[in-house]
Coordinates of C-alpha atoms in Angstrom, one line a residue:
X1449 CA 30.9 10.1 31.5
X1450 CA 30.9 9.6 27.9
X1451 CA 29.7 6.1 27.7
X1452 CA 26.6 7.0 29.7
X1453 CA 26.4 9.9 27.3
X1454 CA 26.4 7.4 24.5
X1455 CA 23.8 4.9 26.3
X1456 CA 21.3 7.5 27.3
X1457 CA 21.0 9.0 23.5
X1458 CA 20.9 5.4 21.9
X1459 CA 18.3 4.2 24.1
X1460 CA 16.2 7.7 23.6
X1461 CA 16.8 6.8 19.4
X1462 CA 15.6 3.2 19.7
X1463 CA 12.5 4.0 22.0
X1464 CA 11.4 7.0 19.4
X1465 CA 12.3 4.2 16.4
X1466 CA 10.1 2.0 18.3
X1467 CA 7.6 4.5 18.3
X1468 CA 8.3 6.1 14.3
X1469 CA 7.1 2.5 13.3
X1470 CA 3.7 2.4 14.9
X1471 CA 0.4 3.7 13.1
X1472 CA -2.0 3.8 15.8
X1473 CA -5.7 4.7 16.4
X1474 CA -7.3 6.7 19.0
X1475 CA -11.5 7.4 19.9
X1476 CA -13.0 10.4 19.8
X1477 CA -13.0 13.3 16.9
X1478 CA -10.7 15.4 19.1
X1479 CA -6.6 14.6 19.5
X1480 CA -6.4 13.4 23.3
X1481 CA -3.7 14.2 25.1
X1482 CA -1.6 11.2 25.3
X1483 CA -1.7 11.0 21.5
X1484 CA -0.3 14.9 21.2
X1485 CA 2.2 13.7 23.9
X1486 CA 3.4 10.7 21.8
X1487 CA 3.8 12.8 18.8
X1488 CA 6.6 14.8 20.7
X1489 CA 8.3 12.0 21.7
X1490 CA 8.6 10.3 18.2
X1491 CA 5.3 9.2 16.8
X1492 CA 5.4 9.9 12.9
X1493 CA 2.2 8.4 11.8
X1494 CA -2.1 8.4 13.3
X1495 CA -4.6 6.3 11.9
X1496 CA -8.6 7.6 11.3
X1497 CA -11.2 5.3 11.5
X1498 CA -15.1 5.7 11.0
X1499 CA -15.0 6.9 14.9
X1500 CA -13.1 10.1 14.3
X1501 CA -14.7 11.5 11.6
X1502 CA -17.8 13.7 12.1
X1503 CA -17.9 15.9 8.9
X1504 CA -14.7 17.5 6.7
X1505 CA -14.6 20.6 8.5
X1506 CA -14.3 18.7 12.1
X1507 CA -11.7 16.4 10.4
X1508 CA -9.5 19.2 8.9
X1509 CA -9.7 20.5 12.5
X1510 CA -8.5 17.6 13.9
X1511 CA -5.9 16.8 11.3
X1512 CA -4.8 20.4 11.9
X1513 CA -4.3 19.8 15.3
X1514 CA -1.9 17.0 15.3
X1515 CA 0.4 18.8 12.7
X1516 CA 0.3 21.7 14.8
X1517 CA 1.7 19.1 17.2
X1518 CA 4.3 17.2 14.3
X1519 CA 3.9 18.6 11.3
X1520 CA 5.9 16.1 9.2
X1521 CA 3.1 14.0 10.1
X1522 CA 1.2 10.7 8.2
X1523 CA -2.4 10.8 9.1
X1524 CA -3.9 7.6 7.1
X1525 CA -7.4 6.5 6.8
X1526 CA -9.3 3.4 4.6
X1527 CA -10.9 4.9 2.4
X1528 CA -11.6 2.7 -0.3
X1529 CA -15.0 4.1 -1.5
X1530 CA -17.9 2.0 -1.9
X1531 CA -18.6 -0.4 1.0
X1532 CA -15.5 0.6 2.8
X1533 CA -16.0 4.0 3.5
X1534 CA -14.6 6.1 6.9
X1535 CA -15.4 9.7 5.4
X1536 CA -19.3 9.1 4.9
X1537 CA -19.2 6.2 7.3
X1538 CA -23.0 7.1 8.8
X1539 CA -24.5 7.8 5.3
X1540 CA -23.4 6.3 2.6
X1541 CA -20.6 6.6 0.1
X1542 CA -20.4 9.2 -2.7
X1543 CA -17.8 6.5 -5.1
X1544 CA -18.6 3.6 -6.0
X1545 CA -16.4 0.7 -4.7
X1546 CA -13.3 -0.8 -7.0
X1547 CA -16.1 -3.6 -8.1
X1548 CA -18.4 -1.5 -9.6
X1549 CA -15.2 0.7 -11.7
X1550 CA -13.9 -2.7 -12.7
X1551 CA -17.8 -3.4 -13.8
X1552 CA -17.3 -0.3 -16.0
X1553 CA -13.7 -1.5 -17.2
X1554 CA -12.8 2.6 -18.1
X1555 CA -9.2 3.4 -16.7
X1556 CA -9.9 7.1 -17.3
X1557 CA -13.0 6.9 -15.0
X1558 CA -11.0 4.9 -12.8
X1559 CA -8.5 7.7 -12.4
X1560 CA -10.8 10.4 -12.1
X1561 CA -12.8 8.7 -9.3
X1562 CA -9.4 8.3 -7.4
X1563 CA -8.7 11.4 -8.1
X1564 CA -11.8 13.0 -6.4
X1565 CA -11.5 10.7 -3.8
X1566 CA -7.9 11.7 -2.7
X1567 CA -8.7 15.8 -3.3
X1568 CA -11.3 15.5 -0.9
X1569 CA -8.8 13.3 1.4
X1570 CA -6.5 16.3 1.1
X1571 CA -8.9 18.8 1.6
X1572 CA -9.1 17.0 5.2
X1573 CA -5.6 16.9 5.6
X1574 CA -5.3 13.5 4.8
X1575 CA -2.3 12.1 3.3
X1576 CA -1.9 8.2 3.3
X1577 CA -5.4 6.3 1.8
X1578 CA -5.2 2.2 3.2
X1579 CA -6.1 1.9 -0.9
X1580 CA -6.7 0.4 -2.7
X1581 CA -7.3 -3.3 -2.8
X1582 CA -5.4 -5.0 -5.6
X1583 CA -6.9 -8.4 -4.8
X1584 CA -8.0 -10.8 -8.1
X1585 CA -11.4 -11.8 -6.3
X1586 CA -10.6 -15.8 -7.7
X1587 CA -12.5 -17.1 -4.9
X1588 CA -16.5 -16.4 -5.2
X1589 CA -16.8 -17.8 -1.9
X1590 CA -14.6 -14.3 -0.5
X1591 CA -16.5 -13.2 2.2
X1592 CA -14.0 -10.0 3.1
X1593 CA -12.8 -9.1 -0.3
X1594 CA -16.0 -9.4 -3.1
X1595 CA -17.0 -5.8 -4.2
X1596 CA -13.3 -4.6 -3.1
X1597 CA -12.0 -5.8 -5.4
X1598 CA -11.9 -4.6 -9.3
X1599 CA -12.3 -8.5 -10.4
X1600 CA -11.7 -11.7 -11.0
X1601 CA -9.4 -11.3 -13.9
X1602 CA -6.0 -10.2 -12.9
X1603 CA -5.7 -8.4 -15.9
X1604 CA -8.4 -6.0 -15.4
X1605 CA -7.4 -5.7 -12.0
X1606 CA -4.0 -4.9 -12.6
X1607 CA -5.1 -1.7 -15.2
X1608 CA -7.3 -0.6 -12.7
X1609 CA -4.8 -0.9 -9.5
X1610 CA -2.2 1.7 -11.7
X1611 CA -5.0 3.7 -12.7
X1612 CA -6.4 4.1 -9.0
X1613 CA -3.1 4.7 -7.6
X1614 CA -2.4 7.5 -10.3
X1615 CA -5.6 9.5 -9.7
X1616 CA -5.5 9.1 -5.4
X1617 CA -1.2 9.8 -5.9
X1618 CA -2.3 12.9 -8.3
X1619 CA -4.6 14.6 -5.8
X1620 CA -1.7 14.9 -3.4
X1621 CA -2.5 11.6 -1.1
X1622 CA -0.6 8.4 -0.9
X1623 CA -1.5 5.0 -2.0
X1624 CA -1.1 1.7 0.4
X1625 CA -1.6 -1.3 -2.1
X1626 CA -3.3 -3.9 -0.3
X1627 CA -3.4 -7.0 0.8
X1628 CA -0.2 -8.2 -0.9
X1629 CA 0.3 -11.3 -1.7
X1630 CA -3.0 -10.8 -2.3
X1631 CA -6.5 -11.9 -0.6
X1632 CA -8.6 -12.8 -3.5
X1633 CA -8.7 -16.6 -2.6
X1634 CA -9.6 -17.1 0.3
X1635 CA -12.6 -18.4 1.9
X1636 CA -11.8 -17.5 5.4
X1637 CA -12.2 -13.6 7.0
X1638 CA -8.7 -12.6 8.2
X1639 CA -10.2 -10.6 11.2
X1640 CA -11.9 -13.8 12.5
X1641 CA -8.8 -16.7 11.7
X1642 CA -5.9 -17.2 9.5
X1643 CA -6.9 -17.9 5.7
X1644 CA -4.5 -20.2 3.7
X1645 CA -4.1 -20.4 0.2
X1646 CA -3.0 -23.1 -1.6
X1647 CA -2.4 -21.6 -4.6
X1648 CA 1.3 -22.5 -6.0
X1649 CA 4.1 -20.4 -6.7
X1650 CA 3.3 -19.9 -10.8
X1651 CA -0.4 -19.2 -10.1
X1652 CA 0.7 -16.5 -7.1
X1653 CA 3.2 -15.4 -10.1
X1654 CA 0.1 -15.4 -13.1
X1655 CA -3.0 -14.4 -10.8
X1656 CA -2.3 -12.8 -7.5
X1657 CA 1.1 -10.8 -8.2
X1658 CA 0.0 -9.1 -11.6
X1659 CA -1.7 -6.1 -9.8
X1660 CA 1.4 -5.8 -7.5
X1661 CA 3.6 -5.7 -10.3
X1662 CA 1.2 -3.3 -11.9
X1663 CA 1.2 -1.1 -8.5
X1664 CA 5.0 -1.1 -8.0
X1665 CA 5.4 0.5 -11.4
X1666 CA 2.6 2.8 -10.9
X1667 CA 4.8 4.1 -7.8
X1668 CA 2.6 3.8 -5.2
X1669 CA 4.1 5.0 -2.1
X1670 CA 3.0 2.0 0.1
X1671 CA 1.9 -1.8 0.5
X1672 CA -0.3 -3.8 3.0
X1673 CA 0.8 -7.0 3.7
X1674 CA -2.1 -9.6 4.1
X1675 CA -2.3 -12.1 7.1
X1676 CA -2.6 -15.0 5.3
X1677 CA -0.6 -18.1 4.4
X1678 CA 0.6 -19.4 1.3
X1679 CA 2.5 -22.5 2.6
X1680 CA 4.6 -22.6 -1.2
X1681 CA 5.9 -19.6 0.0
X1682 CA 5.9 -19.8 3.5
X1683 CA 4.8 -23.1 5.1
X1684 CA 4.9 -21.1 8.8
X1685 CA 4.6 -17.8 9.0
X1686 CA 1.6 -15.8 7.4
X1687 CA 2.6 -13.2 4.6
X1688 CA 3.1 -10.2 7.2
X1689 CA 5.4 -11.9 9.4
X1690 CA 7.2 -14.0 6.8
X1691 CA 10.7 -12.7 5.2
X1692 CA 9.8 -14.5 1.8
X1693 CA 7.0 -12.8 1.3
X1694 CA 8.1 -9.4 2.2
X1695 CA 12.0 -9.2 2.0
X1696 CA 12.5 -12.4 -0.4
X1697 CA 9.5 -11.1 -2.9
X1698 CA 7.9 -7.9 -2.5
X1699 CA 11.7 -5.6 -1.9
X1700 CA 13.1 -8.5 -4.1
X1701 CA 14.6 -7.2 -7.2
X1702 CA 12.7 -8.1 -10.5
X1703 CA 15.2 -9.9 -12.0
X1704 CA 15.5 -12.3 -8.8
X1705 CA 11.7 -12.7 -9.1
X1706 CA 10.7 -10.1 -7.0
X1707 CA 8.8 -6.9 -7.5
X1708 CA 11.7 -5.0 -6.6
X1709 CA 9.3 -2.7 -4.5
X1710 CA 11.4 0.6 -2.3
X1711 CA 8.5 2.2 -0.8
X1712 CA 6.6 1.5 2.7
X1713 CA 5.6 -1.5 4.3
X1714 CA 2.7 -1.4 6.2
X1715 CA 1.4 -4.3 8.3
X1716 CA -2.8 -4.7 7.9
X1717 CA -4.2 -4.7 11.6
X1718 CA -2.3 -6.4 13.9
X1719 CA -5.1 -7.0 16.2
X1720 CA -7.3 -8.3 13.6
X1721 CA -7.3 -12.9 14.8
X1722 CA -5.1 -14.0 12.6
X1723 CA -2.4 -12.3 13.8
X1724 CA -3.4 -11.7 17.2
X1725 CA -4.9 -15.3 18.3
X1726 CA -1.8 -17.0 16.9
X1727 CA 1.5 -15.1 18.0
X1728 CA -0.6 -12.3 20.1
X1729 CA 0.0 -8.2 19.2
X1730 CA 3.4 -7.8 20.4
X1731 CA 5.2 -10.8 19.2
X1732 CA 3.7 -10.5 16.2
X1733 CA 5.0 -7.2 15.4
X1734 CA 8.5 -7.7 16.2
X1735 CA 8.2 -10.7 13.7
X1736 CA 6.8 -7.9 11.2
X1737 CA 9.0 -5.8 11.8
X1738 CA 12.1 -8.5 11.7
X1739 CA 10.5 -9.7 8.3
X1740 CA 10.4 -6.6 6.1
X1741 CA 7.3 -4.1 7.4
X1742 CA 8.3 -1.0 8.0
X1743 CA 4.4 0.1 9.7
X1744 CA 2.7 -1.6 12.1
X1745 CA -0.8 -0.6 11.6
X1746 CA -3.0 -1.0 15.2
X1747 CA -6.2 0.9 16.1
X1748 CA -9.0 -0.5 14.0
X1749 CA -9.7 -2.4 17.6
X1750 CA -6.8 -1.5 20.0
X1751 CA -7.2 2.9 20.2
X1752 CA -5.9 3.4 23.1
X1753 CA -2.5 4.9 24.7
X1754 CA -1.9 1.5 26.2
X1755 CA -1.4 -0.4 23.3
X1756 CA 1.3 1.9 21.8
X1757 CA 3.0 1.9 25.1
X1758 CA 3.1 -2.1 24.6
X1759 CA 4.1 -2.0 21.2
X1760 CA 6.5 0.4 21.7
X1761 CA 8.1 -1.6 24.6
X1762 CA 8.0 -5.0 23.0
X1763 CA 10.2 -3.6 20.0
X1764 CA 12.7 -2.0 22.2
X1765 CA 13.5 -5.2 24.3
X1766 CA 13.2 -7.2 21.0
X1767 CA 16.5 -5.4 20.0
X1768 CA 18.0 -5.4 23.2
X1769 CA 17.4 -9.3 23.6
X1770 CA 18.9 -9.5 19.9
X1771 CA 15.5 -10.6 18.6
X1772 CA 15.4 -7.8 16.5
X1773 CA 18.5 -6.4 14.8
X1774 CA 18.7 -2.7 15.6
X1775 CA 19.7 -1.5 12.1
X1776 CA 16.3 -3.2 10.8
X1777 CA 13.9 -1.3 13.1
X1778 CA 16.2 2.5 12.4
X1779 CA 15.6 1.2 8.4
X1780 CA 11.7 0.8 9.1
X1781 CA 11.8 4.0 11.1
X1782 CA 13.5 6.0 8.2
X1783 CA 11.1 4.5 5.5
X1784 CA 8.3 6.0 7.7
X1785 CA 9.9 9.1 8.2
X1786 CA 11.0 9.6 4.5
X1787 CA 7.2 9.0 3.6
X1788 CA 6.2 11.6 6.0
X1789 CA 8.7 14.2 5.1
X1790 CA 7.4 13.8 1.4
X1791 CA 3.7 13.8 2.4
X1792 CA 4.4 17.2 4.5
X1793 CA 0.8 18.9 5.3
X1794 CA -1.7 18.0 3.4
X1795 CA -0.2 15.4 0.6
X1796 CA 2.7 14.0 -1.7
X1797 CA 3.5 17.4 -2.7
X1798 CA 2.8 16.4 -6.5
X1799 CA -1.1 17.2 -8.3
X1800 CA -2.4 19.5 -5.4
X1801 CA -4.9 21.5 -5.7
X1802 CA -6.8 19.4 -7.9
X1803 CA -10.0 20.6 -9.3
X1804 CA -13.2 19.3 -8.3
X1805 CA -15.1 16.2 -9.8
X1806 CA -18.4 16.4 -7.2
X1807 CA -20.6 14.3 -9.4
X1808 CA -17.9 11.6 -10.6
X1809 CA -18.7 9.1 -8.4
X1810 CA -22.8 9.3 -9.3
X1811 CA -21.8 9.3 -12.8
X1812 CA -19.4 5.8 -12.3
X1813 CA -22.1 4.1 -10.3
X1814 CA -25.2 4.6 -13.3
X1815 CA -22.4 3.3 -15.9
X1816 CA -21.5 0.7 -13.5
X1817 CA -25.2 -0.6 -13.0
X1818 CA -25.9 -3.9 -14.9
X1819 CA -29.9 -4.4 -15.5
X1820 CA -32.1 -8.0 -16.6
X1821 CA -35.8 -7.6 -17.6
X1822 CA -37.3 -11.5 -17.8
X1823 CA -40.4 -9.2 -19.5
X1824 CA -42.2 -6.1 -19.7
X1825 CA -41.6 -4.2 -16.6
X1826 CA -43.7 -1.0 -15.5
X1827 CA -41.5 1.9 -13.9
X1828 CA -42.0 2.2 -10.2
X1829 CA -44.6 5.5 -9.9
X1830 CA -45.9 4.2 -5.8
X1831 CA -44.6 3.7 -2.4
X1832 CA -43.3 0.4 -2.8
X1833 CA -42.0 -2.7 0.2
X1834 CA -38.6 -3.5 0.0
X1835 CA -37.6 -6.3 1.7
X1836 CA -33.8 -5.7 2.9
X1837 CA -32.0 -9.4 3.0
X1838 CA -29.5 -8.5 5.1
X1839 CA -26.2 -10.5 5.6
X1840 CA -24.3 -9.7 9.0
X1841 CA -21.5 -7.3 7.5
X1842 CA -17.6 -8.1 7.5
X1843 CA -15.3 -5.8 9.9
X1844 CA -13.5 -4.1 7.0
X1845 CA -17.4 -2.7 5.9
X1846 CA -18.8 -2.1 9.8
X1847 CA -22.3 -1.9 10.5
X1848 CA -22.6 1.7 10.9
X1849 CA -22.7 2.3 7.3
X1850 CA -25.9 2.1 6.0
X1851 CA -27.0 0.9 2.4
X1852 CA -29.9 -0.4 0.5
X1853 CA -32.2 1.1 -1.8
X1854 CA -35.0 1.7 0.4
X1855 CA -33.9 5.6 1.3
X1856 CA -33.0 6.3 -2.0
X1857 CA -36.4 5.3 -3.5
X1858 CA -38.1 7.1 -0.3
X1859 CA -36.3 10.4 -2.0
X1860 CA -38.2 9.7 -4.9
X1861 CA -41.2 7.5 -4.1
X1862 CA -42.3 8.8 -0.3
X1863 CA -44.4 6.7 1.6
X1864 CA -42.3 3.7 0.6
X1865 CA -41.3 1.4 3.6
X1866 CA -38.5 -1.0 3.8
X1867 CA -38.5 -4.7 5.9
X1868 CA -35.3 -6.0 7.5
X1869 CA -34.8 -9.4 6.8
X1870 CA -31.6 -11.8 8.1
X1871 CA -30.3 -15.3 8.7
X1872 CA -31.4 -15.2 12.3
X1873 CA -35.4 -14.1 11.5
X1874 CA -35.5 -17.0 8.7
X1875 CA -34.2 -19.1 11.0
X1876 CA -36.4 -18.2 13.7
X1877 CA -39.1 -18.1 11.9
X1878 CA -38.7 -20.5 8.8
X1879 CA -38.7 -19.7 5.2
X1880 CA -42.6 -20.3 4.6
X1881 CA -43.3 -17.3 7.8
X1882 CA -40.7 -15.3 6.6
X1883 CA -42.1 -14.3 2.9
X1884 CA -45.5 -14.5 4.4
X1885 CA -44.5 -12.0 6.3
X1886 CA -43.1 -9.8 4.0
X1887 CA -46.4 -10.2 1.7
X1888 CA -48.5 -9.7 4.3
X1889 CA -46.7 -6.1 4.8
X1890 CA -46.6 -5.1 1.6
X1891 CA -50.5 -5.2 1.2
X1892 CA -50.5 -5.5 -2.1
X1893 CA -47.9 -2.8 -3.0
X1894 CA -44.9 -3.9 -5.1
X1895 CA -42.1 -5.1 -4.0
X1896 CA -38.2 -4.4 -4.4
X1897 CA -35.5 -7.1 -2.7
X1898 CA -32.5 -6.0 -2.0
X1899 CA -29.9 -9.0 -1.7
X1900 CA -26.4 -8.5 -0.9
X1901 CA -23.9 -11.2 -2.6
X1902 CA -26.7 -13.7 -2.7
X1903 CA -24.7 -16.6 -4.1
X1904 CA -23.0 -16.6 -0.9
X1905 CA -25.9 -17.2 1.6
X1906 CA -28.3 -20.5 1.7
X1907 CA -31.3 -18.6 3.5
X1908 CA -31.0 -15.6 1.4
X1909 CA -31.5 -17.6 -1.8
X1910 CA -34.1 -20.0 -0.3
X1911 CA -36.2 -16.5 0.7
X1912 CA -35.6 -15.0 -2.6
X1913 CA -36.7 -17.6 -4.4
X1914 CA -39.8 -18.2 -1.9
X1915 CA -40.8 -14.6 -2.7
X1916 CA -40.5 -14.6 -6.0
X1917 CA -42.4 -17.6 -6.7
X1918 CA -45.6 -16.1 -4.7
X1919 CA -44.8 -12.5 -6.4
X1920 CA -43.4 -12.8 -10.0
X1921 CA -43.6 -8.8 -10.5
X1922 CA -40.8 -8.2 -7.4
X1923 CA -37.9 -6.5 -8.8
X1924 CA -34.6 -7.8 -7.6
X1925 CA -31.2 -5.4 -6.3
X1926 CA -28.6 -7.4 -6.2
X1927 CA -25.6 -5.0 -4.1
X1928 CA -23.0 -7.5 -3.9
X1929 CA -21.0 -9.9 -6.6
X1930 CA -23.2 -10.9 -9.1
X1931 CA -22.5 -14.3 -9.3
X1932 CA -25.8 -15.7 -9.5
X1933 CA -28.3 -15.9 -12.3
X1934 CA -30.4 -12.7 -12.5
X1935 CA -33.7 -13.6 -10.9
X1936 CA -37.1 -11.6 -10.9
X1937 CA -38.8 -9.3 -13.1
X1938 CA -36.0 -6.6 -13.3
X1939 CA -33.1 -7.1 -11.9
X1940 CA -30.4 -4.6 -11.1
X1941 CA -26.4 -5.7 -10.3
X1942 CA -24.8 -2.4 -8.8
X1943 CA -21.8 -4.2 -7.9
X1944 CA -21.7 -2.6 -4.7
X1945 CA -23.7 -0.9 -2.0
X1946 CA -22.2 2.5 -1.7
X1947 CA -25.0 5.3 -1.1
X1948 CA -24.1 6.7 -5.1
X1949 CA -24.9 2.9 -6.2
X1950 CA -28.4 2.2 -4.2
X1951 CA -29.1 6.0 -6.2
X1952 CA -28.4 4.7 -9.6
X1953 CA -30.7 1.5 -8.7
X1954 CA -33.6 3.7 -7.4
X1955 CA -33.0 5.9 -10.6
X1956 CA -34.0 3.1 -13.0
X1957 CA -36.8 1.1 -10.9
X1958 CA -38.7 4.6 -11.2
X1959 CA -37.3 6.0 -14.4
X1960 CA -36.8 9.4 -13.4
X1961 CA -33.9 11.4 -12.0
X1962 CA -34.2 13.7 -8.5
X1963 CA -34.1 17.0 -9.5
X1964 CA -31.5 19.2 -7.7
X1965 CA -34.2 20.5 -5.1
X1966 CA -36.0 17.0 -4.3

């Protein structure tokens, strides 16, 4: 009887291994019960998206519940503030994104934003932030990294990376790097295909790298691999499911070449195309795993129990079939655990209890905001139009989140009304009806755009110019990169459209400040 003793225990360890490794999502802003039942059976980790937050006191609630379930438990969100927000998800951020700190170029600020950030994450019982992104934003073309990242210059990004991880890391929550090797050059979307960069292995070293490097000595807990290929690292496999990316130069030691990194690996989503069209969910993550990651990260699409079932059985055969060597997934399984022992309740156990910044992230966005005057410019006192040129929005910002600067000046200026403009209505519509359009709703009022990485988009540009040809006096918000030349007769670069940002904006086309009532 003792070999079937031996069998029935080993095959219990490697199915809860196969489930330690797994970060999954559900729906709803309540535990279901197939997610309580997976955290008895091995389950170390839950991911939060936009969908399971309501407000902080529902999301301590929830939080609650699962450690009342496992209480050496990782609950992670992505968080990064700004654009990407999963806490305020149906207003608006109260940070200002990485672009807009690396705008201001302060550390301290930087670290006292974080800071904020991750006590308010703890306060919710949150313990592992998906932040933040140490990408050099080399490409100006990006169209999923741009305001998520500090810059262009990896420098700057690099001082910022360590100063971000030390503020989140202080309030009590853990830091997931992301998206090493890094994302900054791309021109492709790795939720829609797989981006390659063609970078070679000394510019990866002088550009891309230098925030790693800068993040691993900060001591942030975690890293996200990116889905992307760098073919003079890897001509095959993209960086999460390649070994010389993740065990050949991320856990490399330094003097080897590598970044000599101990801490968590964490896959981005393995649903997200690249991954997913190319090797499909389960394959892919047994090639993760067998490559270095020590957390597969699924839910942002996949939330139900099904698809940690699957995952869970594709890992277990994987070993069994000798596809995946069994001491590499209990090594994965162990990082995951040792992370979750240390982030017990509600953080890293180091910095809790950090006392509150509310007004930080206001006070980064107005030093953060850039403004151009081509002449004398009056202060908005009047309802105004703003006309909204709106770009369709990337799946790491949603479209739930709203932004603009048309509420904010609504707060201050009521009566003002706001115009939704995209690529489909100029398309529809042409250029010429499009601003006549707008002008025609105005009625004579003046008018604010709002453009959103404007460099990027053909028909936004073509618009912008048509209306500010026929309307000199228009006032231009530019909430994205600002990589083209300021245009009308003020214009305004936030560097980012969190809700703290479009405040700022409306702050300085009126000149006046809400009072603490209004």
């Amino acid at each position: 009887m003792t070999p079937l003793v031996r069998s029935v225990r080993s095959a219990d360890t490697l199915t809860r291994d196969a489930l330690a490794v797994l970060q999954p999502g559900f729906t709803g802003t309540t535990a279901p019960d197939w997610l309580l039942r997976r955290l008895g059976e091995g389950l170390v980790s839950v991911g939060l998206f936009g969908r399971n937050v309501a407000d902080p006191a529902q999301l301590a609630a929830l939080t609650g519940r699962l450690r009342a379930e496992r209480e050496e438990l990782i609950v992670a969100i992505d968080e990064e503030g700004g654009d990407v927000t999963r806490l305020e998800v149906r207003g608006g951020s109260s940070f200002p994104g990485n672009h807009a700190l690396g705008a201001v170029d302060d550390t301290e600020l930087t670290r006292a934003v974080a800071r904020e950030l991750g006590r308010r994450l703890a306060d919710c019982g949150i313990n592992l932030n998906w932040a933040p992104s140490a990408d050099v934003n080399s490409n100006p073309a990006n169209p999923v990294i741009g305001v998520r990242s500090f810059g262009a210059d990896p420098q700057l990004v690099a001082r910022h990376t360590a100063a971000y991880i030390e503020g989140l890391q202080s309030a009590g929550v853990a830091a997931c790097t992301k998206h090493f090797p890094g994302h900054g050059d791309t021109a492709v979307d790795s939720h829609h295909d797989l981006p390659r960069i063609a970078a070679g292995l000394l510019t990866l070293q002088e550009r891309e790298l230098v925030p790693f490097r800068a993040a691993v000595a900060a001591g942030t807990r975690a890293v996200m691999s990116a889905h992307i290929l760098l073919p003079a690292l890897d001509a095959e496999h993209p960086a999460t499911l390649s070994p010389a990316a993740l065990h050949g130069l991320l856990r490399a030691p330094e003097a080897e070449g590598g970044l000599g990194f101990d801490g968590l690996i964490v896959t981005d989503g393995m649903e997200m195309q690249a991954i997913s069209a190319t090797y499909g969910i389960e394959r892919g993550s047994v090639l993760a795993l067998a490559a270095g990651a020590d957390a597969i990260c699924v839910g942002g699409g996949l939330a139900d129990e099904g698809i940690v079932l699957r995952l869970r059985d594709a890992l277990v055969r994987a070993v069994r079939e000798g596809e995946l060597p069994e001491q590499r997934l209990a090594e994965a399984a162990a990082r995951v655990r040792a992370l979750a022992g240390r982030a017990r309740r509600t953080g890293t156990g180091e910095g809790e209890g950090a006392a509150p910044a509310p007004g930080i992230g206001l006070t980064a966005a107005r030093r953060a905001l850039r403004i151009t005057a081509t002449g004398p410019y009056r202060p908005l006192a009047e309802p105004v139009h703003v006309a909204a040129f709106t770009p369709l929005a990337n799946i790491a910002v949603g479209d739930e989140t709203p932004w603009g600067v048309a509420a904010e000046l609504a707060r201050l200026l009521p009566g003002t009304e706001t115009a939704t403009c995209t690529a489909e209505a100029a398309a529809a519509a042409g250029t010429a009806a499009l601003v006549d359009g707008l002008l025609t709703a105005a009625a004579g009022r003046r008018l604010v755009a709002v453009v959103r990485d404007v460099h990027r988009h053909p028909w936004m540009a073509d618009a912008l110019h048509a209306l500010l040809a026929a309307r000199p006096d228009t006032a231009v918000v530019e909430m994205g990169v600002p990589q083209a030349p300021p245009q009308g007769a003020l214009h305004l670069a936030t560097h980012g459209a969190a809700r703290v940002c479009a405040q700022a904006a409306a702050e300085a086309l009126t000149g006046r400040r809400p009072s603490p009532d209004e």
